[in-house]
Coordinates of C-alpha atoms in Angstrom, one line a residue:
M1 CA 87.5 94.6 100.5
S2 CA 84.3 93.5 102.3
R3 CA 81.0 94.4 100.7
P4 CA 79.4 97.5 102.3
L5 CA 76.1 97.0 104.1
G6 CA 73.3 98.9 102.5
E7 CA 69.5 99.4 102.4
E8 CA 68.9 95.7 101.6
Y9 CA 70.8 94.6 104.7
F10 CA 68.8 96.9 107.0
A11 CA 65.5 95.9 105.4
R12 CA 66.3 92.4 106.4
Y13 CA 68.1 92.8 109.7
G14 CA 67.1 96.3 111.1
A15 CA 64.7 97.0 113.9
N16 CA 61.8 97.5 111.3
A17 CA 62.5 94.2 109.6
P18 CA 59.6 91.6 109.5
G19 CA 59.9 89.2 112.4
Y20 CA 62.2 91.4 114.4
R21 CA 62.8 90.2 117.9
K22 CA 65.1 91.9 120.4
T23 CA 66.6 88.6 121.4
D24 CA 67.7 87.7 117.9
Y25 CA 71.3 88.9 117.5
S26 CA 71.2 88.8 113.8
K27 CA 68.4 91.3 113.8
T28 CA 69.7 93.4 116.7
W29 CA 73.4 94.0 116.2
Q30 CA 73.1 97.5 117.7
Y31 CA 72.3 95.9 121.1
H32 CA 75.4 93.6 121.1
T33 CA 78.4 95.8 121.2
F34 CA 80.9 96.9 123.8
S35 CA 80.1 99.1 126.7
L36 CA 82.4 102.2 127.1
P37 CA 82.3 102.0 130.9
D38 CA 83.5 98.3 130.6
I39 CA 86.3 99.3 128.2
F40 CA 87.4 102.1 130.6
R41 CA 87.3 99.7 133.6
I42 CA 89.3 97.0 131.8
Y43 CA 91.9 99.4 130.4
Q44 CA 92.4 101.2 133.7
K45 CA 92.8 97.9 135.6
R46 CA 95.5 96.8 133.2
F47 CA 97.3 100.1 132.6
G48 CA 96.5 102.2 135.7
K49 CA 95.1 105.1 133.7
V50 CA 92.2 105.9 131.4
P51 CA 92.6 105.6 127.6
E52 CA 93.1 108.7 125.6
T53 CA 92.8 107.5 122.0
F54 CA 90.0 105.3 120.4
L55 CA 89.6 103.7 117.0
D56 CA 86.4 102.1 115.8
L57 CA 86.9 99.8 112.8
G58 CA 83.5 99.2 111.4
A59 CA 82.0 102.2 113.1
A60 CA 78.5 101.8 111.6
D61 CA 76.4 104.8 112.6
G62 CA 79.0 106.0 115.1
R63 CA 77.0 105.4 118.3
L64 CA 80.0 104.0 120.3
L65 CA 82.3 106.6 118.7
Q66 CA 80.0 109.4 119.9
K67 CA 80.1 108.0 123.4
A68 CA 83.9 107.9 123.3
L69 CA 84.0 111.5 122.2
R70 CA 81.7 112.5 125.0
R71 CA 84.1 110.9 127.5
G72 CA 86.9 113.0 126.1
L73 CA 88.7 110.5 124.0
N74 CA 90.5 111.5 120.8
A75 CA 88.3 109.1 118.7
C76 CA 87.8 108.3 115.1
G77 CA 86.3 105.5 113.0
V78 CA 86.3 103.7 109.7
E79 CA 83.2 102.5 107.9
N80 CA 82.8 101.3 104.4
S81 CA 79.0 101.7 103.9
P82 CA 78.0 105.0 102.3
Y83 CA 74.4 104.0 103.2
I84 CA 75.1 103.9 106.9
L85 CA 77.2 107.0 106.8
A86 CA 74.5 109.0 105.1
R87 CA 72.2 108.3 108.0
I88 CA 74.5 110.1 110.5
R89 CA 72.9 113.5 111.1
D90 CA 75.6 115.0 113.3
P91 CA 78.2 116.6 111.0
K92 CA 80.9 116.6 113.7
L93 CA 80.4 112.9 114.3
R94 CA 80.3 112.2 110.6
A95 CA 83.6 114.1 110.1
R96 CA 85.2 111.6 112.6
I97 CA 84.4 108.6 110.5
R98 CA 86.4 107.9 107.4
N99 CA 84.5 106.2 104.5
A100 CA 87.0 103.6 103.6
D101 CA 87.8 99.9 103.6
A102 CA 89.3 99.1 107.1
T103 CA 91.7 96.5 105.7
R104 CA 93.3 99.1 103.5
E105 CA 93.0 102.1 105.8
I106 CA 94.7 100.4 108.7
R107 CA 97.9 100.0 106.7
N108 CA 98.3 103.8 106.8
I109 CA 97.9 104.2 110.5
K110 CA 101.0 104.8 112.6
A111 CA 102.1 101.9 114.9
G112 CA 100.8 102.2 118.5
S113 CA 98.5 105.1 117.7
Y114 CA 95.4 103.9 119.6
D115 CA 94.9 102.9 123.2
V116 CA 91.6 101.2 122.4
V117 CA 90.6 99.6 119.1
V118 CA 87.1 98.3 118.6
E119 CA 87.3 95.8 115.8
C120 CA 84.3 94.2 114.0
V121 CA 85.7 93.8 110.5
A122 CA 87.6 90.5 110.8
Q123 CA 84.5 88.3 110.8
Y124 CA 83.7 89.6 107.3
L125 CA 87.0 88.7 105.8
P126 CA 88.0 85.6 104.0
P127 CA 90.6 83.5 105.9
R128 CA 93.5 84.4 103.6
R129 CA 93.1 88.1 104.4
R130 CA 92.1 87.9 108.1
D131 CA 95.5 87.2 109.7
R132 CA 97.3 90.1 107.9
Y133 CA 94.5 92.5 108.8
L134 CA 94.5 91.4 112.5
K135 CA 98.3 91.8 112.6
N136 CA 97.8 95.4 111.5
V137 CA 95.2 95.8 114.2
R138 CA 97.8 94.7 116.7
R139 CA 100.4 97.0 115.2
V140 CA 98.2 100.2 115.6
C141 CA 96.9 99.2 119.1
S142 CA 98.9 100.2 122.1
G143 CA 96.5 98.8 124.7
V144 CA 93.3 96.8 124.2
V145 CA 91.4 95.4 121.2
C146 CA 87.7 94.8 121.6
L147 CA 86.9 92.1 119.1
L148 CA 83.2 92.1 118.0
V149 CA 82.4 88.8 116.3
D150 CA 79.2 86.8 115.7
A151 CA 80.7 83.7 117.4
K152 CA 79.2 80.3 116.6
N153 CA 78.3 79.6 120.2
Y154 CA 76.9 83.0 121.0
D155 CA 74.4 82.7 123.8
G156 CA 71.3 83.7 121.9
N157 CA 68.9 82.8 119.1
R158 CA 70.9 82.5 115.9
S159 CA 68.0 82.2 113.6
G160 CA 70.0 83.2 110.6
P161 CA 73.6 84.3 110.0
H162 CA 74.5 88.0 110.3
T163 CA 74.6 89.0 106.7
G164 CA 78.1 89.1 105.2
V165 CA 79.8 87.2 108.0
R166 CA 82.2 84.8 106.5
T167 CA 83.4 83.1 109.7
F168 CA 81.3 81.3 112.2
E169 CA 84.0 80.0 114.5
S170 CA 83.5 79.5 118.2
K171 CA 84.7 81.8 121.0
T172 CA 87.5 79.3 121.7
W173 CA 88.6 79.5 118.0
W174 CA 88.7 83.3 118.1
R175 CA 90.7 83.3 121.4
S176 CA 93.2 80.9 119.9
K177 CA 93.4 83.0 116.7
M178 CA 94.1 86.2 118.6
R179 CA 96.7 84.4 120.8
S180 CA 98.5 83.1 117.7
L181 CA 98.7 86.7 116.4
G182 CA 100.3 88.1 119.6
F183 CA 97.3 89.1 121.7
M184 CA 96.7 88.1 125.3
R185 CA 93.1 87.7 126.3
C186 CA 91.8 89.5 129.4
E187 CA 89.5 87.7 131.8
E188 CA 86.5 89.0 129.9
D189 CA 85.3 87.6 126.6
F190 CA 86.5 89.4 123.5
Y191 CA 88.8 91.9 125.2
F192 CA 92.5 91.4 124.2
F193 CA 95.7 93.1 125.2
R194 CA 98.7 93.5 123.0
D195 CA 101.1 90.8 124.3

């Protein structure tokens, strides 16, 4: 189980943190995520239709999940931080996010249940648990996985590691890891199809 992010994390890395700079990824995680229009475009190009189901693993405050719901997707999420979940004011959105550890929760999800899986948990896992978890991500995904990681060679100011991240591998390493687990990379960084 990865440690939930709490008040101490946001005091250090949130937008109100001392020394906050919009260009600093470690302090602006909310600006570096996937774009729903890009997800739709990539999915539709590959499968010839728009996705219908959406799973956000590490959903945080549900911003991306909320956008997916607005676009008509059957969407849900998993987040292990009670602190983050308590900050969600919309009860309908909050009801769509399960307070659980994604590595355990994913074991109970039926194979092929989700057209799109946004995944940002793997980078927090120790190597001995990462492969099994990503195999489960592959099992539940019927379309595309959007892998959100703080890659070592991210183009930006990495003035301090993203708290809790256990892996600092390069983009090339992550591509190779995903390929070894049965994913095929799309032409865009960090979008992977089930092979």
